[in-house]
GROMACS .gro file of C-alpha atoms in nm:
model
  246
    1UNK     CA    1   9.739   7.893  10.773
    2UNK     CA    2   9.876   7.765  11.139
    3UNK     CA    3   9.806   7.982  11.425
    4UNK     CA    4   9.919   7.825  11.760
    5UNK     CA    5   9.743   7.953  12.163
    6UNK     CA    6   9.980   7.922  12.426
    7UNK     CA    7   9.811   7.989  12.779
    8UNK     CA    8   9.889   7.782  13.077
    9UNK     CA    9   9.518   7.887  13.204
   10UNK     CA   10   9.298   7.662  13.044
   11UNK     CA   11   9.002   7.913  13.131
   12UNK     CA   12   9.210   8.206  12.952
   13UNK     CA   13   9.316   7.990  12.636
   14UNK     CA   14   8.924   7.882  12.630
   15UNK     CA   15   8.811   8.244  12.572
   16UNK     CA   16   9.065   8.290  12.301
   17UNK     CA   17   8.993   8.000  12.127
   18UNK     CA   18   8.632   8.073  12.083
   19UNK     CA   19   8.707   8.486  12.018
   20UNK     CA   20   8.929   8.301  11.674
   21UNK     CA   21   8.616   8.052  11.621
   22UNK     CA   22   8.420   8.383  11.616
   23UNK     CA   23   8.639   8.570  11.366
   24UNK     CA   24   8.679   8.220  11.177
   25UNK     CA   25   8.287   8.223  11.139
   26UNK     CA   26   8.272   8.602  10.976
   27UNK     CA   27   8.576   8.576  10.736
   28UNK     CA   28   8.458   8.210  10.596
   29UNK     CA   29   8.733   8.249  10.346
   30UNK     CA   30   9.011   8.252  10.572
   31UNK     CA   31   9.125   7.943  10.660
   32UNK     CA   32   9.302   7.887  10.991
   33UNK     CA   33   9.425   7.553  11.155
   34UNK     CA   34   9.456   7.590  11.491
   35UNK     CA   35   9.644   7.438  11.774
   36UNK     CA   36   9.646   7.460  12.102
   37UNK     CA   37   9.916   7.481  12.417
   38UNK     CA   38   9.832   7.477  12.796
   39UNK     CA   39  10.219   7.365  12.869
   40UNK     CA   40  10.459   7.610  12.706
   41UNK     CA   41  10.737   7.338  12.708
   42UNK     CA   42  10.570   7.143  12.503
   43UNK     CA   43  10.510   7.416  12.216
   44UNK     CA   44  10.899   7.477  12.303
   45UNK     CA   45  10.969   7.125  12.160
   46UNK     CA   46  10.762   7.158  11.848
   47UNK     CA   47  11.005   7.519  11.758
   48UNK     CA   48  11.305   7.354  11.840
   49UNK     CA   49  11.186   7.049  11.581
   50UNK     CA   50  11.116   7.358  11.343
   51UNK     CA   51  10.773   7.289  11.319
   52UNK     CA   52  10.631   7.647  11.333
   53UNK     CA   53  10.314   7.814  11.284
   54UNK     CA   54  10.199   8.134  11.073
   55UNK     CA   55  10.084   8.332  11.365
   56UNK     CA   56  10.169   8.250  11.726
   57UNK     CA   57   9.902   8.371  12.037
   58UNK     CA   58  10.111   8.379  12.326
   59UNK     CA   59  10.049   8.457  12.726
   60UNK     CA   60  10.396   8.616  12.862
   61UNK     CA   61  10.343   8.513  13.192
   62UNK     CA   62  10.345   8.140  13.265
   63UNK     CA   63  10.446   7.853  13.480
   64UNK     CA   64  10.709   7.657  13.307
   65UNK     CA   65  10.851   7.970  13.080
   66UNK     CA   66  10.744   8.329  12.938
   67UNK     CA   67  10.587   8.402  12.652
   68UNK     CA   68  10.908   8.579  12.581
   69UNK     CA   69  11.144   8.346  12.567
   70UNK     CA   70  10.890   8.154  12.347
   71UNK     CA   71  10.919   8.418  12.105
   72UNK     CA   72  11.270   8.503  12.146
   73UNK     CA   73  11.308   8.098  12.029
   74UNK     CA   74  11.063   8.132  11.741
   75UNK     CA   75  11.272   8.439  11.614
   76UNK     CA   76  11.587   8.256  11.653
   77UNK     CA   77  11.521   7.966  11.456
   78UNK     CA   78  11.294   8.086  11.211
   79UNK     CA   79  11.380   8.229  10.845
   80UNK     CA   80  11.051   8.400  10.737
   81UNK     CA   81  10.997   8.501  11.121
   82UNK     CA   82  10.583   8.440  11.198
   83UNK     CA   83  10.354   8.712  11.313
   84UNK     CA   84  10.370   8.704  11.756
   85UNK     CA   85  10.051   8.852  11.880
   86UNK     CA   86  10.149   8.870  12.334
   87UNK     CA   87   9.794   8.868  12.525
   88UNK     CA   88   9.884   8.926  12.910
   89UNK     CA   89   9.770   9.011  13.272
   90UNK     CA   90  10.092   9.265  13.285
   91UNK     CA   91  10.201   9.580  13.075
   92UNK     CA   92  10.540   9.495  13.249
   93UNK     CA   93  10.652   9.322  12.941
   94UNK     CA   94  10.602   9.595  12.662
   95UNK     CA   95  10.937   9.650  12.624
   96UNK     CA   96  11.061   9.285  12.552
   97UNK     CA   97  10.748   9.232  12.367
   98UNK     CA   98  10.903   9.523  12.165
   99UNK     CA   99  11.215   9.413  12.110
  100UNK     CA  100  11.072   9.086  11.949
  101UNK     CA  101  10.849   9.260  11.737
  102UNK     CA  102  10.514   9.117  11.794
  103UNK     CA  103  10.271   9.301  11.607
  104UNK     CA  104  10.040   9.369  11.945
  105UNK     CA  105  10.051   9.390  12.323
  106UNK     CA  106   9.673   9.293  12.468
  107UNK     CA  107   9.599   9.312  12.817
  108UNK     CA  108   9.334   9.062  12.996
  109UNK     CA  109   9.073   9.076  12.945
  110UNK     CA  110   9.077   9.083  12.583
  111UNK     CA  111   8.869   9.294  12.435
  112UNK     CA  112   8.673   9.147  12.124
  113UNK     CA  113   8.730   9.429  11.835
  114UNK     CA  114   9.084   9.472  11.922
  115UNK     CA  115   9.161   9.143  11.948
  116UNK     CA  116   8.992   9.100  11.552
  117UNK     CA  117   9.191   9.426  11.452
  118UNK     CA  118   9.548   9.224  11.586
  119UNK     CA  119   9.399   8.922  11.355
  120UNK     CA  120   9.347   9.116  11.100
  121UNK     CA  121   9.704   9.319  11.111
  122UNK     CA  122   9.840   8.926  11.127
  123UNK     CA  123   9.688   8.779  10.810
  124UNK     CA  124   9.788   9.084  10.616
  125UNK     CA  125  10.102   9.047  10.727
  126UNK     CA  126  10.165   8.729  10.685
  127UNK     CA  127  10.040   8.789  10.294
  128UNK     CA  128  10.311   9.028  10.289
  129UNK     CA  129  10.591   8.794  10.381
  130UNK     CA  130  10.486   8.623  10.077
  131UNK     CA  131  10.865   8.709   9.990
  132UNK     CA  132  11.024   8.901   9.725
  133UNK     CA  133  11.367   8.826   9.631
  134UNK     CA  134  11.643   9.056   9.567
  135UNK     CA  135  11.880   8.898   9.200
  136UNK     CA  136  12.230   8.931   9.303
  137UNK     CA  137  12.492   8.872   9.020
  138UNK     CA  138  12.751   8.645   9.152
  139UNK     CA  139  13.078   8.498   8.960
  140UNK     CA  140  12.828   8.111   8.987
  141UNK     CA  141  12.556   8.313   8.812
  142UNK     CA  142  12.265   8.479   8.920
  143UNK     CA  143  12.127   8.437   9.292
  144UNK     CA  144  11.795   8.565   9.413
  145UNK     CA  145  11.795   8.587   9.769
  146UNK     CA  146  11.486   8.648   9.969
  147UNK     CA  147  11.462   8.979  10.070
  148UNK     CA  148  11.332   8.883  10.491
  149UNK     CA  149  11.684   8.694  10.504
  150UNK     CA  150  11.923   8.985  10.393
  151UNK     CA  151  12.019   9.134  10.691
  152UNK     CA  152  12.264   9.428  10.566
  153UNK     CA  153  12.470   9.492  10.248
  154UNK     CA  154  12.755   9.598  10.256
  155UNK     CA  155  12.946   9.795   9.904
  156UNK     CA  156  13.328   9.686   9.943
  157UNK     CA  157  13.533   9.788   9.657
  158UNK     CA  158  13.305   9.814   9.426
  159UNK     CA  159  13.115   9.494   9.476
  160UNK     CA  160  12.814   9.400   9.705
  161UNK     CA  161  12.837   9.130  10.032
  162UNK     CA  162  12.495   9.066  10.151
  163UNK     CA  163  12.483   8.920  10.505
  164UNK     CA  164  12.220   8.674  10.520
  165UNK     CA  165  12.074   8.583  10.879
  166UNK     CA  166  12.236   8.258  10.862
  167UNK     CA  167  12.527   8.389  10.891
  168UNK     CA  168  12.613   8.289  10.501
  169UNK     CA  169  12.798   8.603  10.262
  170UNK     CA  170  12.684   8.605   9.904
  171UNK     CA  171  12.953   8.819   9.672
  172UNK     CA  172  12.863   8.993   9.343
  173UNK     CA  173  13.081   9.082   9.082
  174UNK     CA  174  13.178   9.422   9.031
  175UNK     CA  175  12.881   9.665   9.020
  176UNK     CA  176  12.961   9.934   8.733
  177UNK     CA  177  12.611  10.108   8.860
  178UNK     CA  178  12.655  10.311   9.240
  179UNK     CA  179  12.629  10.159   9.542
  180UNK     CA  180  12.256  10.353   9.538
  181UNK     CA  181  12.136  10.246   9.224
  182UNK     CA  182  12.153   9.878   9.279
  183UNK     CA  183  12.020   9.819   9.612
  184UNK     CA  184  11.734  10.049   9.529
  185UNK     CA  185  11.496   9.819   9.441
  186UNK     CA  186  11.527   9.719   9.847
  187UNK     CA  187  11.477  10.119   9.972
  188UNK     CA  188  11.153  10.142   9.793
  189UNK     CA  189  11.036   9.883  10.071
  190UNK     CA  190  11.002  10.066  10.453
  191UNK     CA  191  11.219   9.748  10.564
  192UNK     CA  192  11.526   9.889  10.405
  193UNK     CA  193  11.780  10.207  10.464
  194UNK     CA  194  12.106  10.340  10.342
  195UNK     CA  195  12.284  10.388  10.707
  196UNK     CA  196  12.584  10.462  10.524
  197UNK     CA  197  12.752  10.514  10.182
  198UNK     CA  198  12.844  10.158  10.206
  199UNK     CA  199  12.590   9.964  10.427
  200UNK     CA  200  12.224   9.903  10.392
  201UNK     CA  201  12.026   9.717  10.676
  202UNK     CA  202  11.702   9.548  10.735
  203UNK     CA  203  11.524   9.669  11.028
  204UNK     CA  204  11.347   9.357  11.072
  205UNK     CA  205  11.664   9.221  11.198
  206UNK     CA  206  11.770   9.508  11.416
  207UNK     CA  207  11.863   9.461  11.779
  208UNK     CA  208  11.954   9.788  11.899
  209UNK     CA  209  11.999  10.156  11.762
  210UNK     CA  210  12.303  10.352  11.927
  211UNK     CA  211  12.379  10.691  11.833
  212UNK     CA  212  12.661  10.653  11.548
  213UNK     CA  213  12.581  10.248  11.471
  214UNK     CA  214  12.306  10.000  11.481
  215UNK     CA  215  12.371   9.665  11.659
  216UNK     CA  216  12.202   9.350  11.455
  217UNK     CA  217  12.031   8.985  11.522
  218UNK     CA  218  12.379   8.891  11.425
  219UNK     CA  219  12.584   9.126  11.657
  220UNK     CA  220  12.724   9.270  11.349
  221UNK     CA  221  12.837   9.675  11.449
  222UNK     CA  222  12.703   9.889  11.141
  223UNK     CA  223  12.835  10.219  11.122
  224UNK     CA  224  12.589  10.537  11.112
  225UNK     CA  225  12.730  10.833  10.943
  226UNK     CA  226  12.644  11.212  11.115
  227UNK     CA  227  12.461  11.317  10.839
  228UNK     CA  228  12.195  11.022  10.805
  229UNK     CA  229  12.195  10.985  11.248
  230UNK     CA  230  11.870  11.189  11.280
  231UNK     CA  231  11.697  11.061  10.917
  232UNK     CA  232  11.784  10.683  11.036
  233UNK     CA  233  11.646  10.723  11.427
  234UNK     CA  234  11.291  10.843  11.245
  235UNK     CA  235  11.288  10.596  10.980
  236UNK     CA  236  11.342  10.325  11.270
  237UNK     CA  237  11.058  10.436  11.496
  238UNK     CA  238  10.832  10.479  11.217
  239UNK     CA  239  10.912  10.136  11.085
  240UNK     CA  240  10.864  10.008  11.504
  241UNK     CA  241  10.574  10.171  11.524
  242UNK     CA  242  10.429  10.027  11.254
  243UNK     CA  243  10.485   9.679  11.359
  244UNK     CA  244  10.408   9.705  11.694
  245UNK     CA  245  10.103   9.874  11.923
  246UNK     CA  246  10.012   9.857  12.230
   0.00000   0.00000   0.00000
């Protein structure tokens, strides 16, 4: 597994680097490759060649660029989106740190048990995006689609259009079962709700919640009906609040 340290402090990125050796040394079985950044440009280059890591260890605020941006690139170009862990000086960036999704927010100086608990969230996370695939009948035959790239379905006369995040439409045939019954093998998962009698989204690919519609990575408008408004707002902050601490 590839976990990249981006710190423009050299000092900073030291103490890091040796609190990884240090969980490296009491969980012998996990094996981590990692790789180092003091100029955030240069990790910028390796994203943009889609050369990405499993878990990324990134300072927010630096020289060239932010730790934000970094991760705001990672998430844009990546498919099965790696695990962002933000280690900073500032709490000033909680909210963007949020809206990326990084699994933790750690202030300087890091302290040692937290830091192992954020490694620890990471790995089993990253075993977790080990993906499962969701079998779509289509008029070509049967597609299974990974379930991290489905970003909603939607039911349209009796058939099912699942947006994918890039930006490709798969099409089944007509569904004789209801709109419920087939995409429930995606709401047994936390990832997944019903927003609607005809949409389901991913909230891993969720920009911004409004009060009757959810905005996504896409800028696709989803409706929210009345009746599901309050069940969907909880069922999002759980699901944030699960992926995220500060």
């Amino acid at each position: 597994m590839k976990l990249v340290i981006c710190d423009d402090n050299i000092s900073d990125l030291i103490k890091i680097e040796k609190l990884v050796a240090k969980y490296k040394s009491l969980h012998p079985k996990t094996e981590l490759e990692i790789i180092k950044f003091t100029e955030p440009v240069r990790l910028s280059e390796q994203i943009r060649r889609r050369d990405l890591a499993d878990i990324y260890i990134l300072d927010i605020i630096m020289s060239q660029t932010t730790g934000i941006e970094i991760g705001n690139q990672i998430r844009d170009i990546a498919h099965q989106k790696p695990v962002i862990i933000y280690i900073t000086s500032s709490n000033d960036f909680a909210l963007e740190a949020y809206d990326i999704h990084a699994i933790r927010y750690l202030l300087k100086p890091v302290q040692e048990d937290k830091f192992f608990e954020a490694l620890d969230y990471a790995l089993s996370c990253r075993e977790l995006k080990k993906d499962p695939v969701f079998p779509v009948k289509t008029r070509e035959g049967l597609v299974s689609i990974p379930c991290s790239q489905i970003e909603y379905i939607e039911n349209t006369s009796r058939t099912l259009e699942v947006h994918l995040t890039n930006q490709e439409q798969i099409k089944s045939i007509f569904i004789r079962r209801s709109f419920e019954d087939e995409i429930q093998p995606l709401t047994d998962s936390r990832n997944f709700v019903q927003v609607h009698k005809s949409f389901l989204i991913n909230f891993q690919h969720v920009k911004k919640l409004d009060t009757d519609s959810i905005f996504m990575n896409s800028g696709a408008s989803i409706p929210v009906s009345k009746r599901n408004t309050a069940r969907v707002k909880k069922e999002y902050l759980l699901f944030v609040s699960e992926q995220y601490t500060l």
